[in-house]
Structures are given as C-alpha cells and as structure tokens.
Tab-separated table of C-alpha atoms in Angstrom:
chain	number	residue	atom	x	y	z
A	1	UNK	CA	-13.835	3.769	23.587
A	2	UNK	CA	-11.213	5.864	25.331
A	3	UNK	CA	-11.059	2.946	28.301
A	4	UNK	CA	-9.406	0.650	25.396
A	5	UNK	CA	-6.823	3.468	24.257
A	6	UNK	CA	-3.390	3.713	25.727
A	7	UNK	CA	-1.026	6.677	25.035
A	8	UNK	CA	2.706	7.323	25.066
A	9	UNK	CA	4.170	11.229	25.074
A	10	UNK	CA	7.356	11.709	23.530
A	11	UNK	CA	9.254	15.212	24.199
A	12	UNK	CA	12.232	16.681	22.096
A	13	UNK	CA	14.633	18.876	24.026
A	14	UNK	CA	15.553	21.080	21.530
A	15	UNK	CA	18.557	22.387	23.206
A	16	UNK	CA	20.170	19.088	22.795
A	17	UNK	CA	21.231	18.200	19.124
A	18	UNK	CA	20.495	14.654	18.561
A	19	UNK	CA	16.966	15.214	19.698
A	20	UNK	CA	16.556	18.395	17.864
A	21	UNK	CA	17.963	16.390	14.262
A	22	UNK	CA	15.358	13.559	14.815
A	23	UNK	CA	12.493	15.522	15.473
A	24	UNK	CA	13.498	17.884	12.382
A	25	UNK	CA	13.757	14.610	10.300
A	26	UNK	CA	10.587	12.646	11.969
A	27	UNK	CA	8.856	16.052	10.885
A	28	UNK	CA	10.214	16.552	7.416
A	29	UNK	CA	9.094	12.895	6.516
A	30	UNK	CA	5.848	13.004	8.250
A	31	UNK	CA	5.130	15.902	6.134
A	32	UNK	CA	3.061	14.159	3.775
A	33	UNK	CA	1.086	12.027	6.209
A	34	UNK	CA	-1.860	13.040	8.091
A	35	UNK	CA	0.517	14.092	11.389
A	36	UNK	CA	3.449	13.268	13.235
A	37	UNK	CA	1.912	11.098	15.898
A	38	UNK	CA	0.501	8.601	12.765
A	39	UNK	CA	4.104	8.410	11.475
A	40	UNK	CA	5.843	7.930	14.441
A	41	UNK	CA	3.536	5.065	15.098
A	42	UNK	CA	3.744	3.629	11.137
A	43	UNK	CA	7.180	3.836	11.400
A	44	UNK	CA	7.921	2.023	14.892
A	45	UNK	CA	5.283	-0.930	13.498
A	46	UNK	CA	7.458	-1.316	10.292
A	47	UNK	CA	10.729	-0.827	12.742
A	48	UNK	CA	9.382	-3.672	15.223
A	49	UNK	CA	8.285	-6.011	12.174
A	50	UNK	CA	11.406	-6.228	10.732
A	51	UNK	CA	13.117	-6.792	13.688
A	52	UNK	CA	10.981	-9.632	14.555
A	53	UNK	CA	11.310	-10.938	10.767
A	54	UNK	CA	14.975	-11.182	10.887
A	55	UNK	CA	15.274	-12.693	14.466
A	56	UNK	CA	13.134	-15.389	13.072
A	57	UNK	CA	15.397	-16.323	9.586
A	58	UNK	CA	18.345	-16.246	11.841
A	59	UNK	CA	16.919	-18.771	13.887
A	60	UNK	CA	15.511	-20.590	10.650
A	61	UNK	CA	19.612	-20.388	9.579
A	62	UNK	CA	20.716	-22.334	12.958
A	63	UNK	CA	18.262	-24.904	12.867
A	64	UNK	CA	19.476	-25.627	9.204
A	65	UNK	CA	22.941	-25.188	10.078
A	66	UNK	CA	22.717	-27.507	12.850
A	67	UNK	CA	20.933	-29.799	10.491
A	68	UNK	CA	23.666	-30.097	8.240
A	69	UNK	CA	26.465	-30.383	10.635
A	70	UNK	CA	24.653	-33.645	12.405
A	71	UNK	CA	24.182	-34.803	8.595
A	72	UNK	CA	27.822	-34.480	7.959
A	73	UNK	CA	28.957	-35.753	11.230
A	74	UNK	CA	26.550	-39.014	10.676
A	75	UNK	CA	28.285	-39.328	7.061
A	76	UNK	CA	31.582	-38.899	7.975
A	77	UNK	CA	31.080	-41.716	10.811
A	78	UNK	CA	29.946	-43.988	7.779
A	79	UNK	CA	32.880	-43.283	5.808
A	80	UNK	CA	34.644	-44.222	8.663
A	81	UNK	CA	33.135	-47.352	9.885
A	82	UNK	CA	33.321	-48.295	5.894
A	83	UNK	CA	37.184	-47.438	6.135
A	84	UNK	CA	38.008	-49.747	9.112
A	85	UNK	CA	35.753	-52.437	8.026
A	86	UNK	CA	38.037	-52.822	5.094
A	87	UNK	CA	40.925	-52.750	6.394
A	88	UNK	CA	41.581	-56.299	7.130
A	89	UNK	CA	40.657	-56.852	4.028
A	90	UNK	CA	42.936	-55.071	1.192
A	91	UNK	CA	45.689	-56.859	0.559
A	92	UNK	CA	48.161	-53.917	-0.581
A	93	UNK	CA	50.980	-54.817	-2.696
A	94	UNK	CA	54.323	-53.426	-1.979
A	95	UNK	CA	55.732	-51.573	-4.675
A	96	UNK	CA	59.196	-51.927	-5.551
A	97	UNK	CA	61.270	-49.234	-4.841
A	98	UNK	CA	62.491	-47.546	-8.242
A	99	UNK	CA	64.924	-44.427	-9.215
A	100	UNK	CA	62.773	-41.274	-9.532
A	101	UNK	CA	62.284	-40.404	-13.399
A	102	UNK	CA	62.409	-36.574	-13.676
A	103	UNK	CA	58.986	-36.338	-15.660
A	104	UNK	CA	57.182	-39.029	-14.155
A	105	UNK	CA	53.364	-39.361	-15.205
A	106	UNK	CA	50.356	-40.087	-13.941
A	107	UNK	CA	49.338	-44.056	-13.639
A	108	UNK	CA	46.998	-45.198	-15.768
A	109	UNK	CA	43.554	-45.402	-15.248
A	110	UNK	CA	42.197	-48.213	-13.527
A	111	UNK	CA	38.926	-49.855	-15.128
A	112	UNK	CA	37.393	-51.794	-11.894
A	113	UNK	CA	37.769	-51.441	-8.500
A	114	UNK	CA	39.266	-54.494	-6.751
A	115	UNK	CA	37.231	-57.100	-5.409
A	116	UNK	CA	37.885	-56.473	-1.442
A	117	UNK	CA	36.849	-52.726	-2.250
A	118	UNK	CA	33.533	-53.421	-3.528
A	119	UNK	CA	31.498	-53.994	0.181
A	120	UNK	CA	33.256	-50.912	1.272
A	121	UNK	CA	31.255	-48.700	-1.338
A	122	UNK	CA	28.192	-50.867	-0.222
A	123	UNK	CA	28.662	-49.424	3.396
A	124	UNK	CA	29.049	-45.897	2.425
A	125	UNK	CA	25.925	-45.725	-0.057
C-alpha cells in the first residue's frame, strides 16, 4: 500500500510574513477538519477544479464566438451579393430639386416594394 502513495512536504518559515499569515490562516480554517494535511489537499483539489472548469467555458466562449463571427461574415457576403445583383436593375428616379421647407416631414409610407426589389429579398432569405 505505501508503494502506491506519493508525498509532498510543505515548510512555513515563520520568520518571513507571508508564509507565517498563510499557515496561520490554512490552520485557523483547517480547524474543524480532521488535520491540516486533509485540508491543504481538499482545498488544492477544489483550487485545481475550478481552474480547469473555467479554462474550459472560456474555450467553449471562443468556439461560439468564432461561430458567430463566420455566421455574420457569411450573411453579410449575402447581403452583399443581393446588393450588387440589383443594381442593374433599379431604375432610380431623379428627384427634382425643391426649396427646403423648414418643417419638412417624413414621406409617406410605402405599401409594396417595387417590382425590381422583390428577387433581391429572395437572395438574402
């Protein structure tokens, strides 16, 4: 049984104060539990499972980040392939060139989209 045991020794120099403060504090919350040693070793389990849990969301948030950014580079090249497909094909009209009102509105509404429109939205869907 020993053969399949390993061991680590940890010493405190309690002349210097950053060792002294954690071993006071590993001591004063190991109070309650059976010793120090089962703890120290509780405590660096939880330390190194957490550390492993968050290295694994972060790499769950690039994969979905670089997800999304392929998805709205492919959508955006749709929109524009859509774009140029129609653009031989909209016949604007010029609008005549008026004096500015000083409380111009907003256009009305317009019901339909024009005809030359309609196999851009096609495209883009």
């Amino acid at each position: 049984m020993a053969g399949n045991q390993k061991s680590i020794f940890i010493r405190f120099n309690m002349d210097d104060k950053a060792d002294k403060e954690l071993y006071l504090k590993l001591s004063e919350k190991a109070d309650s539990s059976s010793s120090l040693t089962a703890y120290v070793k509780r405590i660096l389990e939880e330390y190194l499972n957490v550390k492993t849990e968050i290295a694994e969301r972060q790499q769950f948030h690039e994969q979905i980040l670089l997800m999304v950014r392929e998805e709205m580079h492919s959508q955006g090249m749709k929109l524009v392939g859509a774009l140029l497909a129609g653009i031989g094909t909209v016949n604007v009209q010029k609008i005549p060139e008026k004096p500015m009102m000083k409380e111009a509105g907003l256009p009305e509404a317009c019901g339909r989209l024009p005809e030359e429109l309609k196999g851009v939205l096609d495209l883009i869907g």
